[in-house]
PDB file of C-alpha atoms in Angstrom:
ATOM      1  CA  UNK A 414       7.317   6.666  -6.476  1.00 81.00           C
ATOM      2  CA  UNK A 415       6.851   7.621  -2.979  1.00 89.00           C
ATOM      3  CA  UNK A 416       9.904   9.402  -2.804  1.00 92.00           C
ATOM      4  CA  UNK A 417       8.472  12.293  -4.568  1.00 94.00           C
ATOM      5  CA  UNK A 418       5.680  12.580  -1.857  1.00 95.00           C
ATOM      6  CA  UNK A 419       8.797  12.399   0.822  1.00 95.00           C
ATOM      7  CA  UNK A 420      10.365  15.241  -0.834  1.00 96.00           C
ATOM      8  CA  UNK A 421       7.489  17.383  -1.268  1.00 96.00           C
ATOM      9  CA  UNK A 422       6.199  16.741   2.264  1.00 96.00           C
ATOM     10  CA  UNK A 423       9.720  17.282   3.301  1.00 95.00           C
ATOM     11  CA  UNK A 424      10.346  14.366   5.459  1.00 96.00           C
ATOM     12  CA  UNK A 425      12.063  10.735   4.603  1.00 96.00           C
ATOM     13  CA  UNK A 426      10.940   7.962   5.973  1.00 97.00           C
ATOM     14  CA  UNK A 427      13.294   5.429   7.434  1.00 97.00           C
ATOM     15  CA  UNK A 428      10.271   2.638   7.467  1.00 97.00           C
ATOM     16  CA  UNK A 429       8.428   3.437   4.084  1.00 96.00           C
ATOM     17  CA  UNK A 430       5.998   0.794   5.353  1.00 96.00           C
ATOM     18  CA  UNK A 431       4.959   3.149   7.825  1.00 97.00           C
ATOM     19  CA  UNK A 432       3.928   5.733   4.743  1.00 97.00           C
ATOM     20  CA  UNK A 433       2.345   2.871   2.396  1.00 97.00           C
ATOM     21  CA  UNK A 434       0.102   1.988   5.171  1.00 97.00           C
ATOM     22  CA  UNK A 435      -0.547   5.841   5.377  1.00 97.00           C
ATOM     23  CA  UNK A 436      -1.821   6.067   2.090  1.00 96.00           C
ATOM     24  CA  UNK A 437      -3.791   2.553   1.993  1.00 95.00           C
ATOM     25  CA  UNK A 438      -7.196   3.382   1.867  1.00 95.00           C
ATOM     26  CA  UNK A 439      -9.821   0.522   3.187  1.00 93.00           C
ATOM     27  CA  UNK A 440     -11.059  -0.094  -0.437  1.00 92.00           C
ATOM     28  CA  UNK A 441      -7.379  -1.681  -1.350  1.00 91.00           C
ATOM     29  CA  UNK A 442      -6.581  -2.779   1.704  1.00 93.00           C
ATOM     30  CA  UNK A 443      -9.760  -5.515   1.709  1.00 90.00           C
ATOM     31  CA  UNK A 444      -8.900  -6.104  -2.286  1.00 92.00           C
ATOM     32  CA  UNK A 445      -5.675  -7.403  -1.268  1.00 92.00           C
ATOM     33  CA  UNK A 446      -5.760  -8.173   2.284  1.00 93.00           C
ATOM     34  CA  UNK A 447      -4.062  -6.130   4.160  1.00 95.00           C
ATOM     35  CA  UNK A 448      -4.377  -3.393   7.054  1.00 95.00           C
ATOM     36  CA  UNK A 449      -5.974  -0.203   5.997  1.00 95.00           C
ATOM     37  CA  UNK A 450      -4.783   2.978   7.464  1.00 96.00           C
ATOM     38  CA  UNK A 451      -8.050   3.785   9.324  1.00 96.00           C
ATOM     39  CA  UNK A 452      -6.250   3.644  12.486  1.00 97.00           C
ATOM     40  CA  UNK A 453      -3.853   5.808  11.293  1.00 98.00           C
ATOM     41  CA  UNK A 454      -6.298   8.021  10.455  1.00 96.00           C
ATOM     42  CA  UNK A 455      -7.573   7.708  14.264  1.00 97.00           C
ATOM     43  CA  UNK A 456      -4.225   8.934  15.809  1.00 97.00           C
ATOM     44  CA  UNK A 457      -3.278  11.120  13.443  1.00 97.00           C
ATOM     45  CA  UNK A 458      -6.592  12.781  14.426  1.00 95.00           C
ATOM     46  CA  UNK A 459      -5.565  12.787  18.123  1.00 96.00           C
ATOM     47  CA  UNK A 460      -2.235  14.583  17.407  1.00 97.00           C
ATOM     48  CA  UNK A 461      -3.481  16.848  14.875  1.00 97.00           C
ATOM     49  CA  UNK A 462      -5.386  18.292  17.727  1.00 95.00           C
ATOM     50  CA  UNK A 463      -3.588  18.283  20.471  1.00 97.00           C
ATOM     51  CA  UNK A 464      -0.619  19.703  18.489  1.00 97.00           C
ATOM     52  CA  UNK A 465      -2.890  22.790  16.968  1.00 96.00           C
ATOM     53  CA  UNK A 466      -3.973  23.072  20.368  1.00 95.00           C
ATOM     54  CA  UNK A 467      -0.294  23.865  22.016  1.00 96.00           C
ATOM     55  CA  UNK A 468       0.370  25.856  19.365  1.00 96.00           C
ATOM     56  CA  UNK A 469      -2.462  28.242  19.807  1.00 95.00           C
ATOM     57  CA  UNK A 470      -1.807  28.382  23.377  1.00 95.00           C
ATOM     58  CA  UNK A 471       1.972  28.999  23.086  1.00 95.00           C
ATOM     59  CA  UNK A 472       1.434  31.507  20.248  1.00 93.00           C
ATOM     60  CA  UNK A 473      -1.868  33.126  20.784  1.00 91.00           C
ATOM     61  CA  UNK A 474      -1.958  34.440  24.553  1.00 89.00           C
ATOM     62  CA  UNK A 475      -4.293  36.660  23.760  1.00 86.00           C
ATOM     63  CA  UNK A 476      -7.079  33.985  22.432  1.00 87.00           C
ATOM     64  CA  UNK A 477      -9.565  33.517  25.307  1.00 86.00           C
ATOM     65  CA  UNK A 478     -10.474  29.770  25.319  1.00 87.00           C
ATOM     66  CA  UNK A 479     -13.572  30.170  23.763  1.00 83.00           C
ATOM     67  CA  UNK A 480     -11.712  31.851  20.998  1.00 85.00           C
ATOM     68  CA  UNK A 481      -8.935  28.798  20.585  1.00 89.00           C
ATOM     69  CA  UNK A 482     -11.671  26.504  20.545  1.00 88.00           C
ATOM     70  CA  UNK A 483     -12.951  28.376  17.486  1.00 84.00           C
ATOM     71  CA  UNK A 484      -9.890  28.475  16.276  1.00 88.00           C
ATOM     72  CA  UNK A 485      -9.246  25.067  16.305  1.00 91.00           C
ATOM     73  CA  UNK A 486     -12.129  23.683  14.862  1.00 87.00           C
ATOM     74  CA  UNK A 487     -12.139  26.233  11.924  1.00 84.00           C
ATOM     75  CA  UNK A 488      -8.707  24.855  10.984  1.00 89.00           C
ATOM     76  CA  UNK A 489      -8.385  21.169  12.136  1.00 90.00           C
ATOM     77  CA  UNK A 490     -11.590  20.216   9.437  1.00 88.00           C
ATOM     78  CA  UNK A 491     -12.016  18.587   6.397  1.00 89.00           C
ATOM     79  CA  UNK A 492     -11.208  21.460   4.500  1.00 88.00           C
ATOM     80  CA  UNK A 493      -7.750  22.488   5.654  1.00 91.00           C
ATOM     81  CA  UNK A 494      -6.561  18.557   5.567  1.00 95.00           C
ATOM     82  CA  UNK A 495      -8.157  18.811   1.955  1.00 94.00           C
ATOM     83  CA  UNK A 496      -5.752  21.636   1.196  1.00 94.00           C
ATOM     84  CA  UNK A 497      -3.097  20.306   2.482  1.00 96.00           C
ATOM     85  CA  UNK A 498      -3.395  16.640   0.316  1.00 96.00           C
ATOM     86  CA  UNK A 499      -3.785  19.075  -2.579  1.00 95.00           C
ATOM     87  CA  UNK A 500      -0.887  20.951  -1.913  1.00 96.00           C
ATOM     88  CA  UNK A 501       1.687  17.521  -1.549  1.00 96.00           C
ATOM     89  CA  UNK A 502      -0.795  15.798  -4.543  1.00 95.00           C
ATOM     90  CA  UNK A 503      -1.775  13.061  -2.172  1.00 95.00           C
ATOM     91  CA  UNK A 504      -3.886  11.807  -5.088  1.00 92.00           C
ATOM     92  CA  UNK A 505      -1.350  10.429  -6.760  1.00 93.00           C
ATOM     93  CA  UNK A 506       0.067   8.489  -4.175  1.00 94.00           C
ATOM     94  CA  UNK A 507      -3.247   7.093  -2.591  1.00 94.00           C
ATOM     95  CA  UNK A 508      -3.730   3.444  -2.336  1.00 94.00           C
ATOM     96  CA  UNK A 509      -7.363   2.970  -3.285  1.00 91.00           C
ATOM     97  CA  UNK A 510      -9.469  -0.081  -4.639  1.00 90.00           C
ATOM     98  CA  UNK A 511     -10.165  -0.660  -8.709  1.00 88.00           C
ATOM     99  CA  UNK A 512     -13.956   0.819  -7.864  1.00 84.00           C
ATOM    100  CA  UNK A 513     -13.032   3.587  -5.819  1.00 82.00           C
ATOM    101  CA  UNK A 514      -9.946   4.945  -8.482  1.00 82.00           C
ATOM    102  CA  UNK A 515     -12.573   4.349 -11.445  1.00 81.00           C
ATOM    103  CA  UNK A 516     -15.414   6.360  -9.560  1.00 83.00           C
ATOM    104  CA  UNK A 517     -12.578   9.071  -8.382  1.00 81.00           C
ATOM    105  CA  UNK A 518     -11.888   8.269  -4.864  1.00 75.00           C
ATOM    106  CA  UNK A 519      -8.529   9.197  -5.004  1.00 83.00           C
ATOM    107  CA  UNK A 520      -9.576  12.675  -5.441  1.00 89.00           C
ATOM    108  CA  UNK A 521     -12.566  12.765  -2.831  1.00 90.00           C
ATOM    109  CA  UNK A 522     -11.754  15.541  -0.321  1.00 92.00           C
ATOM    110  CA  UNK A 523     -12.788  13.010   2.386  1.00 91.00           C
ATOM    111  CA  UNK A 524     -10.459  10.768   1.723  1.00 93.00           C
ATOM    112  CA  UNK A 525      -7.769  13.005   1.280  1.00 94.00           C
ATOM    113  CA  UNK A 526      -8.570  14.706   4.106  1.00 94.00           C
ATOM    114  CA  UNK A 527      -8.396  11.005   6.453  1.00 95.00           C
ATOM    115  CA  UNK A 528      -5.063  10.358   4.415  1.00 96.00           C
ATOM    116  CA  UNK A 529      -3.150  13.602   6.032  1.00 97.00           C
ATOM    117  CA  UNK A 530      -3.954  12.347   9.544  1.00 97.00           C
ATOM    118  CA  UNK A 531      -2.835   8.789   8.623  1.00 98.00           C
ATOM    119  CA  UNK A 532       0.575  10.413   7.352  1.00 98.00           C
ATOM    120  CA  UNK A 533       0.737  12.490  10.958  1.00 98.00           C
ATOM    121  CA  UNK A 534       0.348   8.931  12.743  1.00 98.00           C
ATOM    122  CA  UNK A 535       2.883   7.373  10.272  1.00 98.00           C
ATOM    123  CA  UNK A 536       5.742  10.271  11.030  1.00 98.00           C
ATOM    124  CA  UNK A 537       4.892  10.138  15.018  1.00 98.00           C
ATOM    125  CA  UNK A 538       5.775   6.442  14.617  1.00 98.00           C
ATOM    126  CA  UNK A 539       8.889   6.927  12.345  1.00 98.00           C
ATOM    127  CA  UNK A 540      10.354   9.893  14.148  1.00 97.00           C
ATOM    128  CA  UNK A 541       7.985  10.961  17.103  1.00 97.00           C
ATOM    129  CA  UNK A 542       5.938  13.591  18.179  1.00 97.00           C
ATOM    130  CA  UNK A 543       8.726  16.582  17.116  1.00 97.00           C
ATOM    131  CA  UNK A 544       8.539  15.845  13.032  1.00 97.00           C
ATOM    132  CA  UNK A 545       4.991  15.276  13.390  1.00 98.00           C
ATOM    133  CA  UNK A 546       4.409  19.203  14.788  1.00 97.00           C
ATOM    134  CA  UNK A 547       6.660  20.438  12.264  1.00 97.00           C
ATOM    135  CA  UNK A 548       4.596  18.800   9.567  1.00 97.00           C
ATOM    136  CA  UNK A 549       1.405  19.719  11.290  1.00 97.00           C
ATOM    137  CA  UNK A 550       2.663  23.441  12.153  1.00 97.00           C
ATOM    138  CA  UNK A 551       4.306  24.006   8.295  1.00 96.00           C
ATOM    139  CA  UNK A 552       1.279  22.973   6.730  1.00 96.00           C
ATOM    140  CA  UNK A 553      -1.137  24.941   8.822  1.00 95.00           C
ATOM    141  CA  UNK A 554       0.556  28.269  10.105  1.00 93.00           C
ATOM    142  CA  UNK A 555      -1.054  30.445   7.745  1.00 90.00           C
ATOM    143  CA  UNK A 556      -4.587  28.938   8.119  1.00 89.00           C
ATOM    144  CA  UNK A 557      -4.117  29.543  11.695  1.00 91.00           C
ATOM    145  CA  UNK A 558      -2.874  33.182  11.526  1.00 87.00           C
ATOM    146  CA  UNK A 559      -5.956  34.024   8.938  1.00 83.00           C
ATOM    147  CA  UNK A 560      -8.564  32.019  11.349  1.00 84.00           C
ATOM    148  CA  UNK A 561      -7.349  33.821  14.633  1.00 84.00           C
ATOM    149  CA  UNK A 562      -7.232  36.955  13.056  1.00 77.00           C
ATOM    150  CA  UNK A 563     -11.302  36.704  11.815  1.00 68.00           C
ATOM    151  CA  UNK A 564     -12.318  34.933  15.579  1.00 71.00           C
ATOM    152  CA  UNK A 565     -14.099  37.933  16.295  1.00 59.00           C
ATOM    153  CA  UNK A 566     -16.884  37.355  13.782  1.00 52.00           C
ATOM    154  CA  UNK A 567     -20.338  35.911  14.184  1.00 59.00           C
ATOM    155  CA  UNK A 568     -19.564  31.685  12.501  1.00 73.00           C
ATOM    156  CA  UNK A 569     -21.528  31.119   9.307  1.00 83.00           C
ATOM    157  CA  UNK A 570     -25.203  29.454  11.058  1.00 87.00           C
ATOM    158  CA  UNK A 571     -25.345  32.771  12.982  1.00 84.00           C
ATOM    159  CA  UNK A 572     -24.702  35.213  10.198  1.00 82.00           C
ATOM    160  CA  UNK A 573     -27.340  32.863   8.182  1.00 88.00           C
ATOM    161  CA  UNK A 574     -30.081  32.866  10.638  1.00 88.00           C
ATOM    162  CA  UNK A 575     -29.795  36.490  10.696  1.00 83.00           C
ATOM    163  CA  UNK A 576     -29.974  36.860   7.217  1.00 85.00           C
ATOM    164  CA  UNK A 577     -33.071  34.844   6.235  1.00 87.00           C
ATOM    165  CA  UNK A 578     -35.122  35.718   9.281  1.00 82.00           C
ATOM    166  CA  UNK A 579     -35.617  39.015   8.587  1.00 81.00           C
ATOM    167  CA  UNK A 580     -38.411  37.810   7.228  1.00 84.00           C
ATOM    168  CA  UNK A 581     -39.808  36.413  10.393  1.00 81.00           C
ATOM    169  CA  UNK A 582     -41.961  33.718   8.708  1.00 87.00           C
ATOM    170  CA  UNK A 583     -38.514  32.110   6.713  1.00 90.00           C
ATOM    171  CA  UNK A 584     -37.854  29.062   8.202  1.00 92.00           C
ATOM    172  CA  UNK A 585     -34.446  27.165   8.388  1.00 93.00           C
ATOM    173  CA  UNK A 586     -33.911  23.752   8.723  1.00 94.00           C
ATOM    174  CA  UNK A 587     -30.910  21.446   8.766  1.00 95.00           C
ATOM    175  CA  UNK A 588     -31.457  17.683   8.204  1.00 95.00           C
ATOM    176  CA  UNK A 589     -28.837  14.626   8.266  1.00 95.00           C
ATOM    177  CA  UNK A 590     -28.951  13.271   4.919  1.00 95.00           C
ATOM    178  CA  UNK A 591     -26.342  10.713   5.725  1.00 93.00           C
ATOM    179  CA  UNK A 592     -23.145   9.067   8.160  1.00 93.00           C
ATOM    180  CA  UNK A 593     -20.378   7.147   6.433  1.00 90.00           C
ATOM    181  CA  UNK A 594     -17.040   5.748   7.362  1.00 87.00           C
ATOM    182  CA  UNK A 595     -16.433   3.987  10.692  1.00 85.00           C
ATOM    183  CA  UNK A 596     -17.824   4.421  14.522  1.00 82.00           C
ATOM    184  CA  UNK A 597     -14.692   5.987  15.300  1.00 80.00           C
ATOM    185  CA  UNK A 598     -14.024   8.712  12.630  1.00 81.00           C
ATOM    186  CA  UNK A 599     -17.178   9.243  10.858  1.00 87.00           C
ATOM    187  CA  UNK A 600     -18.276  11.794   8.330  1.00 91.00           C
ATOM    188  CA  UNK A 601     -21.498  13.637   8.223  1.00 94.00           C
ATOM    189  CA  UNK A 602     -23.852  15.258   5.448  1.00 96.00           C
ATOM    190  CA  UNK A 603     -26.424  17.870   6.415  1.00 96.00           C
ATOM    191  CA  UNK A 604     -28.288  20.108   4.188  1.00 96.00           C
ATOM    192  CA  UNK A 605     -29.743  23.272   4.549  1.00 95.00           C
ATOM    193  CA  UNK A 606     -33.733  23.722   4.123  1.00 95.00           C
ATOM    194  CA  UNK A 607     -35.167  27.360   3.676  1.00 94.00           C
ATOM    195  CA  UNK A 608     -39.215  26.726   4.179  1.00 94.00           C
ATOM    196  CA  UNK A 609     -38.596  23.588   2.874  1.00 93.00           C
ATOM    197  CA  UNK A 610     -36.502  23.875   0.106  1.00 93.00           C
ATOM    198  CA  UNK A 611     -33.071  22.213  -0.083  1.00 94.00           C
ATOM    199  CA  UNK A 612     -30.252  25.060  -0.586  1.00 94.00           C
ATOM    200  CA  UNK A 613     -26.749  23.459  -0.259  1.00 94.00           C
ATOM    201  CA  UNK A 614     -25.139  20.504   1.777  1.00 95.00           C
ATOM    202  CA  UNK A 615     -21.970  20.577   3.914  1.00 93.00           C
ATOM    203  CA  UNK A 616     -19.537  17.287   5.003  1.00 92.00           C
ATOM    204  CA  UNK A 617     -17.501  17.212   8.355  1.00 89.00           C
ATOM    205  CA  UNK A 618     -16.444  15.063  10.783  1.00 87.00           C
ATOM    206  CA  UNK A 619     -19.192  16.065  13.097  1.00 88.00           C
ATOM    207  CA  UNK A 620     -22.855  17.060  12.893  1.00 89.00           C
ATOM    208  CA  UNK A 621     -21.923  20.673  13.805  1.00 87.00           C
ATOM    209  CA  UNK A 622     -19.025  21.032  11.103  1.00 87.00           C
ATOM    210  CA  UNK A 623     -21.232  19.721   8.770  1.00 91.00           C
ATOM    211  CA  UNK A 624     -24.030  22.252   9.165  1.00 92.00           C
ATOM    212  CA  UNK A 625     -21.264  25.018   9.257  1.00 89.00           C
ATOM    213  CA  UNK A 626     -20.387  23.887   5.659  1.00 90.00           C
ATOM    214  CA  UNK A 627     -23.804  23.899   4.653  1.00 93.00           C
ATOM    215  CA  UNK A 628     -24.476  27.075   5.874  1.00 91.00           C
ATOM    216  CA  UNK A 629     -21.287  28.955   4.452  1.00 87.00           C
ATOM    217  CA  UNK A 630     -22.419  27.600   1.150  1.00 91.00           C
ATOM    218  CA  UNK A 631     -25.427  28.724   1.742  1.00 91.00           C
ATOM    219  CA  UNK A 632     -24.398  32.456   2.051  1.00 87.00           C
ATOM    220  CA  UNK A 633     -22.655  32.108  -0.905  1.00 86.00           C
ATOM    221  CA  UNK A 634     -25.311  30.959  -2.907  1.00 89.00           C
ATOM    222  CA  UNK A 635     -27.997  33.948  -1.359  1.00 84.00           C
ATOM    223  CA  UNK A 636     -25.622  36.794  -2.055  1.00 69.00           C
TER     224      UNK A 636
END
């Protein structure tokens, strides 16, 4: 069954251990007693960075650093990973507990998300650091080349702020509704509050990805 993933994701394992334990969320792994891939997820997240990182240096030399920083964030999130998992149909190939798979975790763009850096981790181990760029670099060229090109523009809490407070009295307030998932790769929901009403609620991997989400939704709901 996995071999369709291989093919898709166009790289064969020569330990398909290495890709099981990829795709074996924490929900399975305690059903049936075995490792999760949580600290897959952990170095995957390492690599993912540092890779997008040397590409944007060694592609984009006219990115100040501020700029790659932007950059980076804007593409190594949630949502790109998400699109990625969608792209390969992760979901199909996840490892998740009976509960999770009957309440839809296999399709939960957090969990996705955590499974593409648990497959970097699991080619870096089968083949090294080379296969796991050319994953990493396939998969997110073109969300690089579309964030780099709009760097320039004001990020989505700015343009928001500006918005509502034209109105000097509007106030806006983002609250943590709630942390899941472990010390080490947690993810965060904040919510938006215009004068004390709830507009729309972002995920990320930290606080300040999380209130970007909310606040891009929350454009998109005022327009």
């Amino acid at each position: 069954m996995l071999e369709k993933l291989e093919q898709s994701i166009g790289y064969n394992f020569k330990d398909k251990g290495l890709l099981k334990k990829a795709l074996t969320h924490k929900s399975y792994a305690n059903e049936v007693n075995i490792e999760s891939n949580e600290k897959f997820e952990f170095l995957g997240d390492s690599i993912l960075e540092f890779i997008s990182s040397k590409y944007l240096y060694d592609n984009l030399p006219n990115l100040k650093e501020g700029e790659m920083t932007k950059v980076r964030a804007e593409v190594v999130c949630e949502k790109s990973l998400y699109k990625i998992a969608l792209r390969h149909n992760f979901s199909d190939f996840l490892y998740v507990g009976r509960s999770e798979r009957y309440n839809g975790g296999n399709k939960r763009p957090a969990i996705l998300a955590d499974s593409v850096e648990a497959v970097i981790a699991a080619i870096y181990f089968d083949a090294g650091l080379d296969m796991a760029e050319k994953f990493i670099i396939e998969n997110l060229r073109e969300e690089i080349k579309l964030s780099s090109k709009n760097v320039g523009m004001k990020d989505f809490k700015t343009v928001l702020q500006e918005k509502v407070q034209v109105n000097k009295e509007n106030k806006i307030e983002y609250k943590l509704l709630r942390e899941d998932g472990p010390d080490h790769n947690k993810t965060f929901t904040v919510c938006v509050e215009i004068n004390g009403k709830r507009i729309a609620e972002g995920t990320g991997h930290t606080k300040k990805k999380a209130e970007m989400e909310a606040a891009k939704k929350t454009l998109e709901i005022l327009k």
